[in-house]
mmCIF file of C-alpha atoms in Angstrom:
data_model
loop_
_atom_site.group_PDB
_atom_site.id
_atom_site.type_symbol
_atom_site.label_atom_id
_atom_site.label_comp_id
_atom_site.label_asym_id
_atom_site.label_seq_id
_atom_site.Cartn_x
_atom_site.Cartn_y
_atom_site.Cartn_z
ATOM 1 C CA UNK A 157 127.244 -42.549 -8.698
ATOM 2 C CA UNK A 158 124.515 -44.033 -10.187
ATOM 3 C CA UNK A 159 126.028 -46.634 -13.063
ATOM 4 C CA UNK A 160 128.774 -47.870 -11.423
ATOM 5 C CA UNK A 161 131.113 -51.191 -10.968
ATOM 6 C CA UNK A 162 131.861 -53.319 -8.292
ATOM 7 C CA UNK A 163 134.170 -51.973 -6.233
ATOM 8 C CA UNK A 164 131.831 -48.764 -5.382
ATOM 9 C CA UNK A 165 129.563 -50.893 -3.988
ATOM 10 C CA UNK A 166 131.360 -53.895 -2.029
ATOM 11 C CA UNK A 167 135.381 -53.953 -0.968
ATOM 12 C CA UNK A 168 137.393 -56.267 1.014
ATOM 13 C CA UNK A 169 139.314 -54.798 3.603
ATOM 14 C CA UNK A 170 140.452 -58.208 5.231
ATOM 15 C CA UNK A 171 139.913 -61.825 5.161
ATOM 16 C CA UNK A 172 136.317 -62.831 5.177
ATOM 17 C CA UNK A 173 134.864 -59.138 5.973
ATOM 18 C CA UNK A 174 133.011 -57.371 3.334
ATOM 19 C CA UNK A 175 132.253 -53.861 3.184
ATOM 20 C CA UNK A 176 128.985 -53.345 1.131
ATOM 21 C CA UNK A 177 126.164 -51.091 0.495
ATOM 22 C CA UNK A 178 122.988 -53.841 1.494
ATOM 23 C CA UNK A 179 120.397 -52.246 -0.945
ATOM 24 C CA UNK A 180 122.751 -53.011 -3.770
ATOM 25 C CA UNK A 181 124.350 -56.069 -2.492
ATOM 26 C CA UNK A 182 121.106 -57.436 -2.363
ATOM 27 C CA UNK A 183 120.161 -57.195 -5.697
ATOM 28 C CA UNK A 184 123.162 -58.009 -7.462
ATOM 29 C CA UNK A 185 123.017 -61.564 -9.304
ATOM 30 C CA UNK A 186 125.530 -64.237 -8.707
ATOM 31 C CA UNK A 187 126.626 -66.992 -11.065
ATOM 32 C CA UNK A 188 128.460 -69.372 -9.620
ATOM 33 C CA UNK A 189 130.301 -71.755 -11.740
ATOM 34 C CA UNK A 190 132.077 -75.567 -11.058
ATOM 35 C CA UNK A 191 134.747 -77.161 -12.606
ATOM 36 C CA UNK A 192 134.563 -80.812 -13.003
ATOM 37 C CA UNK A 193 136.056 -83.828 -13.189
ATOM 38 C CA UNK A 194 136.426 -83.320 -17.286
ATOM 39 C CA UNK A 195 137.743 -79.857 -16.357
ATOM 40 C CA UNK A 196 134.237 -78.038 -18.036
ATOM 41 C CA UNK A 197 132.782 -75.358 -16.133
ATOM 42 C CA UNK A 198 128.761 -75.237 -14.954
ATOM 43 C CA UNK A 199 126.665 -72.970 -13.804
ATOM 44 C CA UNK A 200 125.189 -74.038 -10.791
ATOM 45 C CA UNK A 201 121.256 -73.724 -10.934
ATOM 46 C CA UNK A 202 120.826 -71.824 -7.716
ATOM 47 C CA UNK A 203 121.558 -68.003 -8.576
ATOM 48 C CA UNK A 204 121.698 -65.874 -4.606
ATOM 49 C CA UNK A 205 121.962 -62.466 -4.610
ATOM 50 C CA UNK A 206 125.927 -61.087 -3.625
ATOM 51 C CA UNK A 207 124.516 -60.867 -0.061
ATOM 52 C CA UNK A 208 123.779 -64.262 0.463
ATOM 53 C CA UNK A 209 126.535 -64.899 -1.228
ATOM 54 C CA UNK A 210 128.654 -63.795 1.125
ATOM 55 C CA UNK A 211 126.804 -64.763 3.820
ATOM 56 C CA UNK A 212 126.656 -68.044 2.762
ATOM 57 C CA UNK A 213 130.445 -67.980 2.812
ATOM 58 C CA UNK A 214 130.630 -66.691 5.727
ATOM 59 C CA UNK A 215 131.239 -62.994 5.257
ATOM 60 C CA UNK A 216 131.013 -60.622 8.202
ATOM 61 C CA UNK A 217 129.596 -57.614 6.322
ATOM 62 C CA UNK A 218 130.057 -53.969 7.177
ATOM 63 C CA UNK A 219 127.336 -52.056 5.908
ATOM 64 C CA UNK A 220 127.235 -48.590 4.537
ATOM 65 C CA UNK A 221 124.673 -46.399 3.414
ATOM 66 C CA UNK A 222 123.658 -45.766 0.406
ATOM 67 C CA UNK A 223 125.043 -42.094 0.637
ATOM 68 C CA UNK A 224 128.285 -43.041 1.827
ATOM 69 C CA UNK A 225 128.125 -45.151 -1.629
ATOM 70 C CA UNK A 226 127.768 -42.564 -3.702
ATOM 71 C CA UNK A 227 130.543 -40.883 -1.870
ATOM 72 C CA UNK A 228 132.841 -44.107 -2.598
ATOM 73 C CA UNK A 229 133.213 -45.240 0.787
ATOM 74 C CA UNK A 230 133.934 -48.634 -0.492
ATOM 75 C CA UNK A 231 136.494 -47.698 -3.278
ATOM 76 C CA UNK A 232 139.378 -47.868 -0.583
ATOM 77 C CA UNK A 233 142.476 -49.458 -1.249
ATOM 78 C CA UNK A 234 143.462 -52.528 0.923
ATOM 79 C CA UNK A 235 147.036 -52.323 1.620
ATOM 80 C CA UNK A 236 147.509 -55.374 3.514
ATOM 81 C CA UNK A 237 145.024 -57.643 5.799
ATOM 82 C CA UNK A 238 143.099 -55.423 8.271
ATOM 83 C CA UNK A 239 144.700 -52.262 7.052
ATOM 84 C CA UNK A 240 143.388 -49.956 4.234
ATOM 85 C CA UNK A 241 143.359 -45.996 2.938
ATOM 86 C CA UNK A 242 140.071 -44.405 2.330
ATOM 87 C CA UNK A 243 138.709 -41.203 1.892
ATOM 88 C CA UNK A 244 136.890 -39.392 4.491
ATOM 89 C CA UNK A 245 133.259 -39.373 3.220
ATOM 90 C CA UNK A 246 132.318 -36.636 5.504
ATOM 91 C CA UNK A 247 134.279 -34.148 3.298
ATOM 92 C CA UNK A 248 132.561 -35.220 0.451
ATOM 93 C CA UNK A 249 128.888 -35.345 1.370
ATOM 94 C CA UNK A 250 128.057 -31.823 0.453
ATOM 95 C CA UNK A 251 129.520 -31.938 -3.089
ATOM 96 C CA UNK A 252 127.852 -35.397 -3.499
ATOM 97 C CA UNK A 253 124.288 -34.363 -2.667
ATOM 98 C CA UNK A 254 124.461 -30.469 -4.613
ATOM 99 C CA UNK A 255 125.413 -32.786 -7.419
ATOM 100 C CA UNK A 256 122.119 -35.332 -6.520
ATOM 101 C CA UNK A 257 119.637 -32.051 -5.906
ATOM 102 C CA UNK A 258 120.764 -31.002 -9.590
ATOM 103 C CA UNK A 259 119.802 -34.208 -11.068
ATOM 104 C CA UNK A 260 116.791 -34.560 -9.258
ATOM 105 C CA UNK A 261 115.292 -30.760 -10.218
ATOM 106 C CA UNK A 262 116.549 -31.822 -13.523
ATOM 107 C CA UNK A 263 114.935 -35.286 -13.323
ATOM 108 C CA UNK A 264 113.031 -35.717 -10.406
ATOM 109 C CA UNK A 265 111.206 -38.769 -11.471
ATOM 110 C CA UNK A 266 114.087 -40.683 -11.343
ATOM 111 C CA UNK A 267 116.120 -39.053 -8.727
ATOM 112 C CA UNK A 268 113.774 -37.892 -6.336
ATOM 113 C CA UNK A 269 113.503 -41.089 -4.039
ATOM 114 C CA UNK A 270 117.457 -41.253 -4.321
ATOM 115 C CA UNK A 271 117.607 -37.643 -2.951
ATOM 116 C CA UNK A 272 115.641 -38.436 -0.205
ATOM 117 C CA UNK A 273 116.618 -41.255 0.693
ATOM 118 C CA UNK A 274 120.808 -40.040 1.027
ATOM 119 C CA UNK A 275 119.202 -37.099 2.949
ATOM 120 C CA UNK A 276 117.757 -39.170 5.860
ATOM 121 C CA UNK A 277 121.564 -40.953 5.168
ATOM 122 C CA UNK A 278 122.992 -37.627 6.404
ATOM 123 C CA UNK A 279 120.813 -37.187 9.420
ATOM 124 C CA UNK A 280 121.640 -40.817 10.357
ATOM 125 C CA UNK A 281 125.647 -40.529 9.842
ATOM 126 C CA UNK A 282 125.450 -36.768 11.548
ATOM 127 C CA UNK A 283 123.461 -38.616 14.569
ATOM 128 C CA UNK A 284 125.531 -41.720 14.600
ATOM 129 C CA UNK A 285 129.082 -39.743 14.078
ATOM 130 C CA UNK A 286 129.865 -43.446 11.973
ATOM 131 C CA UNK A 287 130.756 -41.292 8.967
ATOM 132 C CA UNK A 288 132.793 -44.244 6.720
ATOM 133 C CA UNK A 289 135.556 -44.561 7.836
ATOM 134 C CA UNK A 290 134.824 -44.331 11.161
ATOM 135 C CA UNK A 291 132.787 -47.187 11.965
ATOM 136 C CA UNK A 292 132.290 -48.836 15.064
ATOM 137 C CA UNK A 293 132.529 -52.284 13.164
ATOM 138 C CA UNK A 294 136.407 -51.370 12.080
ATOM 139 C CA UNK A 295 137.304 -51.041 15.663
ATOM 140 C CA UNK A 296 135.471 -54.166 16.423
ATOM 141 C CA UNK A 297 136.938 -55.942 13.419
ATOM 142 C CA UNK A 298 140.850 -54.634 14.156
ATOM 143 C CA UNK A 299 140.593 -52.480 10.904
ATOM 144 C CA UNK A 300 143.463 -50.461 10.559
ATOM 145 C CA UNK A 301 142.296 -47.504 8.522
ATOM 146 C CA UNK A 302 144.955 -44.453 7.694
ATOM 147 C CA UNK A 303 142.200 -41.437 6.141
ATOM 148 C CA UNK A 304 143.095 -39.571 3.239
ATOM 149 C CA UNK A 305 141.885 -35.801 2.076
ATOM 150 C CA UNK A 306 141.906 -36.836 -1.161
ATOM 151 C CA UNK A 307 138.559 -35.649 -1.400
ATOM 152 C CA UNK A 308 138.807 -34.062 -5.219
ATOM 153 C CA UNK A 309 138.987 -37.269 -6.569
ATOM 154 C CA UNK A 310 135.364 -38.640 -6.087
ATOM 155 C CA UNK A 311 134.842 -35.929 -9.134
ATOM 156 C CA UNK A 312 136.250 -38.151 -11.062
ATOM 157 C CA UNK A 313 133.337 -41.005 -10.169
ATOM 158 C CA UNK A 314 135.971 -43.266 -8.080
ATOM 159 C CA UNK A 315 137.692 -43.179 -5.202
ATOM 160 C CA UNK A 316 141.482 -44.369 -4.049
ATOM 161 C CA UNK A 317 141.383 -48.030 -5.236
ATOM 162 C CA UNK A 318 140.338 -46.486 -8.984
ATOM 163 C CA UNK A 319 143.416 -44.235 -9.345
ATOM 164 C CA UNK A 320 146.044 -47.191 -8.200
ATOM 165 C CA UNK A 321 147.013 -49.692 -10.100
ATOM 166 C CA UNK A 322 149.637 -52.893 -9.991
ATOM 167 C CA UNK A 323 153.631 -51.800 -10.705
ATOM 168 C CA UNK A 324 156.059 -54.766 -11.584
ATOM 169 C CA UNK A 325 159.274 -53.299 -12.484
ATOM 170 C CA UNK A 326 161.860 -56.180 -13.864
ATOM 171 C CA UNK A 327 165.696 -54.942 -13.500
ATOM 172 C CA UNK A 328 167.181 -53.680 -16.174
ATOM 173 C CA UNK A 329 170.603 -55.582 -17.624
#
């Protein structure tokens, strides 16, 4: 996806681990605001990127690729600390880049370099078998991660998180 919020670029799937795409994490803008004593907010004058951010805060970050981005690797839903749903990117890399070699005949001086670049993606996942969300750094980190073939859904430009949403049901008198 190429305009796209938050959560398909950075997700939480415990305390103080990050899952992120670098490239974009590193040029996203942070404000930062403080509350004080009068109970006014102010932006602090130092603006980091979301990367050092988070690193700043302590974050360990798992990183994914920019492909596995576009393929909403980071849209999972976090069902509990350490344990989340996600899709298996793997089933949707080959719908994801027919879609990107379309817009790139169609455009290619703005998709070209994105093309390539989610091409030598695939090579690296294929060579690494660390398709998200199978990543050595989950293991490492006590992830649990239950994969989903929801795979259809990426059409949609999101991934599990996008099509759940908070239920609070009061009892009826």
């Amino acid at each position: 996806m190429i305009n796209m919020h938050l959560d398909t670029y950075l997700n939480f799937p415990g305390k103080n681990i990050a899952v992120g795409c670098i490239p974009l994490l590193k040029r996203a803008r942070v404000e930062v605001y403080r509350r004080s004593s009068l109970g006014h907010y102010k932006r602090m004058s130092k603006t980091p990127n979301l990367y050092e951010y988070l690193m700043g805060h302590r974050f360990t970050i798992v990183p994914i690729t920019t492909l596995e981005q576009m393929c909403y690797a980071s849209n999972f839903l976090c069902v509990k600390d350490h344990s989340i749903l996600a899709i298996e990117v793997e089933k949707v890399v080959k719908k994801v880049l027919r879609n990107l070699e379309a817009k790139a005949q169609a455009d290619p001086h703005r998709y070209r370099a994105l093309l390539d670049e989610a091409r030598k993606d695939l090579t690296r996942l294929k060579q690494s078998d660390q398709f998200f969300p199978h990543k050595r750094e989950f293991q490492e980190l006590s992830i649990d991660v239950t994969s989903l073939q929801l795979q259809e859904i990426t059409g949609g430009y999101g991934g599990i998180r996008c099509m759940t949403c908070v239920l609070n049901r009061k009892p009826s008198n």
